[in-house]
Amino acid sequence: SWGPDKRTDLWWKVEFGRPVEVDKLVLIIRADFPHDRHWHTATIEFSDGTKEKIKIEKTAEPQTFEFDTRTVTSLRVTELVQDEPLGWCGLTEVEVWGREP
């Protein structure tokens, strides 16, 4: 899993190496509750300059976020927010769904 401990300036990025059309992101968070905490919200920032806010649930199940198709070369998950006091949060898997343009 990925998730630096007790930080508020986190981001996770994937570079595709070429333009691709994307329309879905699937997150699986680390869910070793009650040891782990979870992020409540985040922002997906696309290389085309657009953004999508997402709400993250406290679950071990995959969480799917669908959005309008965009042609991008990368995306970042940023602005990960959890409740105070800060604790351990982590991403176990990130899937970005798309296709060649």
Tab-separated table of C-alpha atoms in Angstrom, residues 1-88:
chain	number	residue	atom	x	y	z
A	1	SER	CA	0.000	0.000	0.000
A	2	TRP	CA	1.009	3.627	-0.499
A	3	GLY	CA	0.284	6.336	2.023
A	4	PRO	CA	2.841	8.496	3.788
A	5	ASP	CA	1.903	8.820	7.444
A	6	LYS	CA	0.058	11.895	8.752
A	7	ARG	CA	0.606	14.261	5.816
A	8	THR	CA	-1.773	16.745	4.237
A	9	ASP	CA	0.255	17.542	1.103
A	10	LEU	CA	0.041	14.117	-0.553
A	11	TRP	CA	-0.469	13.361	-4.229
A	12	TRP	CA	-0.269	10.253	-6.391
A	13	LYS	CA	0.378	10.491	-10.145
A	14	VAL	CA	0.293	8.160	-13.136
A	15	GLU	CA	1.920	9.108	-16.457
A	16	PHE	CA	0.601	7.199	-19.470
A	17	GLY	CA	3.477	8.068	-21.803
A	18	ARG	CA	1.088	9.041	-24.606
A	19	PRO	CA	-2.382	10.569	-24.981
A	20	VAL	CA	-5.172	8.223	-23.830
A	21	GLU	CA	-8.919	8.622	-23.321
A	22	VAL	CA	-9.926	7.989	-19.711
A	23	ASP	CA	-13.394	7.847	-18.158
A	24	LYS	CA	-13.135	5.923	-14.885
A	25	LEU	CA	-10.959	5.655	-11.783
A	26	VAL	CA	-11.216	2.792	-9.289
A	27	LEU	CA	-9.642	3.113	-5.827
A	28	ILE	CA	-9.108	0.440	-3.224
A	29	ILE	CA	-7.973	1.911	0.064
A	30	ARG	CA	-6.045	0.094	2.735
A	31	ALA	CA	-8.759	-0.985	5.170
A	32	ASP	CA	-7.117	-2.456	8.267
A	33	PHE	CA	-9.747	-0.834	10.488
A	34	PRO	CA	-9.626	0.306	13.285
A	35	HIS	CA	-5.827	0.687	12.887
A	36	ASP	CA	-6.175	2.555	9.580
A	37	ARG	CA	-7.969	5.822	8.957
A	38	HIS	CA	-9.435	6.785	5.613
A	39	TRP	CA	-9.529	9.834	3.411
A	40	HIS	CA	-12.994	11.351	3.001
A	41	THR	CA	-12.438	13.378	-0.155
A	42	ALA	CA	-9.868	13.859	-2.884
A	43	THR	CA	-9.480	15.609	-6.225
A	44	ILE	CA	-8.556	14.002	-9.527
A	45	GLU	CA	-6.462	16.464	-11.563
A	46	PHE	CA	-6.141	15.675	-15.263
A	47	SER	CA	-3.282	16.817	-17.493
A	48	ASP	CA	-5.829	18.734	-19.619
A	49	GLY	CA	-6.325	21.098	-16.651
A	50	THR	CA	-9.728	19.758	-15.528
A	51	LYS	CA	-10.524	18.426	-12.056
A	52	GLU	CA	-13.086	16.114	-10.437
A	53	LYS	CA	-13.848	16.033	-6.696
A	54	ILE	CA	-14.525	12.562	-5.295
A	55	LYS	CA	-15.912	11.248	-2.009
A	56	ILE	CA	-14.055	8.265	-0.554
A	57	GLU	CA	-15.949	5.806	1.655
A	58	LYS	CA	-14.639	3.803	4.618
A	59	THR	CA	-14.711	0.379	2.925
A	60	ALA	CA	-12.376	-2.339	1.693
A	61	GLU	CA	-14.478	-2.668	-1.471
A	62	PRO	CA	-13.386	-1.080	-4.769
A	63	GLN	CA	-14.748	2.469	-5.171
A	64	THR	CA	-15.568	3.501	-8.740
A	65	PHE	CA	-15.602	7.103	-9.947
A	66	GLU	CA	-16.865	7.695	-13.489
A	67	PHE	CA	-16.458	10.991	-15.343
A	68	ASP	CA	-16.741	12.467	-18.829
A	69	THR	CA	-14.151	11.066	-21.234
A	70	ARG	CA	-10.980	13.152	-21.366
A	71	THR	CA	-7.886	12.805	-23.528
A	72	VAL	CA	-4.902	13.122	-21.178
A	73	THR	CA	-1.276	12.101	-20.755
A	74	SER	CA	-1.414	11.845	-16.939
A	75	LEU	CA	-3.592	12.286	-13.877
A	76	ARG	CA	-2.991	13.015	-10.207
A	77	VAL	CA	-4.987	12.207	-7.092
A	78	THR	CA	-4.556	15.251	-4.826
A	79	GLU	CA	-6.163	17.106	-1.920
A	80	LEU	CA	-6.617	13.903	0.101
A	81	VAL	CA	-8.532	14.909	3.237
A	82	GLN	CA	-9.036	12.952	6.459
A	83	ASP	CA	-10.384	13.860	9.890
A	84	GLU	CA	-8.153	15.260	12.633
A	85	PRO	CA	-6.112	13.977	14.373
A	86	LEU	CA	-4.309	12.639	11.322
A	87	GLY	CA	-3.635	8.901	11.180
A	88	TRP	CA	-2.478	6.242	8.747
